[in-house]
Amino acid sequence: MKDIIITHRKLKRELFIWLVCLVAAIGLNVYSIIYYDTSWSELYTHLGYVVAISIVIYLILWIFRGLFLLVRNLKK
């Protein structure tokens, strides 16, 4: 059976992409706090939801990145 090797560079890139998704989810949370004029304590009390949303955003990006690579490889 062939081993799968994940390089340090790829791992670092994926972590960076997820951190960007996390910052985007936090930004959405801040926007909703301002828009709905709620308490700023929601910034840390809803952290679990924010992390879950960031994972969903990451998975959506992962699907689009996979489709982009598939189309790019089919053109070759």
mmCIF file of C-alpha atoms in Angstrom:
data_model
loop_
_atom_site.group_PDB
_atom_site.id
_atom_site.type_symbol
_atom_site.label_atom_id
_atom_site.label_comp_id
_atom_site.label_asym_id
_atom_site.label_seq_id
_atom_site.Cartn_x
_atom_site.Cartn_y
_atom_site.Cartn_z
ATOM 1 C CA MET A 1 0.000 0.000 0.000
ATOM 2 C CA LYS A 2 1.298 3.421 -0.931
ATOM 3 C CA ASP A 3 1.886 5.972 1.829
ATOM 4 C CA ILE A 4 0.429 9.441 1.524
ATOM 5 C CA ILE A 5 2.958 12.141 2.303
ATOM 6 C CA ILE A 6 1.795 15.627 3.229
ATOM 7 C CA THR A 7 4.645 18.070 2.979
ATOM 8 C CA HIS A 8 5.269 20.816 5.482
ATOM 9 C CA ARG A 9 4.670 23.404 2.779
ATOM 10 C CA LYS A 10 1.220 22.032 1.879
ATOM 11 C CA LEU A 11 0.234 21.736 5.525
ATOM 12 C CA LYS A 12 1.287 25.326 6.149
ATOM 13 C CA ARG A 13 -0.683 26.529 3.108
ATOM 14 C CA GLU A 14 -3.841 24.712 4.189
ATOM 15 C CA LEU A 15 -3.531 26.069 7.722
ATOM 16 C CA PHE A 16 -3.138 29.598 6.328
ATOM 17 C CA ILE A 17 -6.240 29.157 4.145
ATOM 18 C CA TRP A 18 -8.236 27.952 7.152
ATOM 19 C CA LEU A 19 -7.009 30.902 9.233
ATOM 20 C CA VAL A 20 -8.234 33.255 6.491
ATOM 21 C CA CYS A 21 -11.615 31.471 6.666
ATOM 22 C CA LEU A 22 -11.599 31.902 10.451
ATOM 23 C CA VAL A 23 -10.889 35.628 10.136
ATOM 24 C CA ALA A 24 -13.721 35.891 7.590
ATOM 25 C CA ALA A 25 -16.110 34.122 9.986
ATOM 26 C CA ILE A 26 -15.059 36.428 12.824
ATOM 27 C CA GLY A 27 -15.638 39.371 10.488
ATOM 28 C CA LEU A 28 -19.138 38.074 9.751
ATOM 29 C CA ASN A 29 -19.747 37.780 13.485
ATOM 30 C CA VAL A 30 -18.580 41.360 14.089
ATOM 31 C CA TYR A 31 -20.777 42.567 11.223
ATOM 32 C CA SER A 32 -23.824 40.805 12.676
ATOM 33 C CA ILE A 33 -23.117 42.246 16.141
ATOM 34 C CA ILE A 34 -22.997 45.752 14.677
ATOM 35 C CA TYR A 35 -25.953 45.248 12.335
ATOM 36 C CA TYR A 36 -28.285 43.760 14.947
ATOM 37 C CA ASP A 37 -26.925 45.999 17.745
ATOM 38 C CA THR A 38 -26.319 43.136 20.168
ATOM 39 C CA SER A 39 -23.875 42.656 23.007
ATOM 40 C CA TRP A 40 -20.156 42.421 22.222
ATOM 41 C CA SER A 41 -19.930 39.440 24.563
ATOM 42 C CA GLU A 42 -21.277 37.398 21.641
ATOM 43 C CA LEU A 43 -17.853 37.765 20.053
ATOM 44 C CA TYR A 44 -16.412 35.159 22.423
ATOM 45 C CA THR A 45 -19.555 33.346 23.583
ATOM 46 C CA HIS A 46 -20.363 32.208 20.037
ATOM 47 C CA LEU A 47 -16.807 31.176 19.256
ATOM 48 C CA GLY A 48 -17.864 27.559 18.661
ATOM 49 C CA TYR A 49 -20.318 28.666 15.984
ATOM 50 C CA VAL A 50 -17.654 30.877 14.412
ATOM 51 C CA VAL A 51 -15.188 27.973 14.216
ATOM 52 C CA ALA A 52 -17.893 25.750 12.704
ATOM 53 C CA ILE A 53 -18.726 28.417 10.104
ATOM 54 C CA SER A 54 -15.033 28.800 9.272
ATOM 55 C CA ILE A 55 -14.791 25.043 8.683
ATOM 56 C CA VAL A 56 -17.834 25.180 6.391
ATOM 57 C CA ILE A 57 -16.281 28.071 4.458
ATOM 58 C CA TYR A 58 -13.019 26.105 4.217
ATOM 59 C CA LEU A 59 -14.833 23.030 2.886
ATOM 60 C CA ILE A 60 -16.666 25.123 0.283
ATOM 61 C CA LEU A 61 -13.355 26.631 -0.814
ATOM 62 C CA TRP A 62 -11.828 23.147 -0.864
ATOM 63 C CA ILE A 63 -14.543 21.952 -3.251
ATOM 64 C CA PHE A 64 -14.053 24.926 -5.572
ATOM 65 C CA ARG A 65 -10.269 24.497 -5.482
ATOM 66 C CA GLY A 66 -10.688 20.821 -6.367
ATOM 67 C CA LEU A 67 -12.994 21.660 -9.266
ATOM 68 C CA PHE A 68 -10.525 24.295 -10.482
ATOM 69 C CA LEU A 69 -7.664 21.766 -10.405
ATOM 70 C CA LEU A 70 -9.806 19.198 -12.186
ATOM 71 C CA VAL A 71 -10.691 21.624 -14.976
ATOM 72 C CA ARG A 72 -7.079 22.790 -15.229
ATOM 73 C CA ASN A 73 -5.824 19.202 -15.495
ATOM 74 C CA LEU A 74 -8.447 18.314 -18.111
ATOM 75 C CA LYS A 75 -7.278 21.210 -20.301
ATOM 76 C CA LYS A 76 -3.747 19.758 -20.398
#
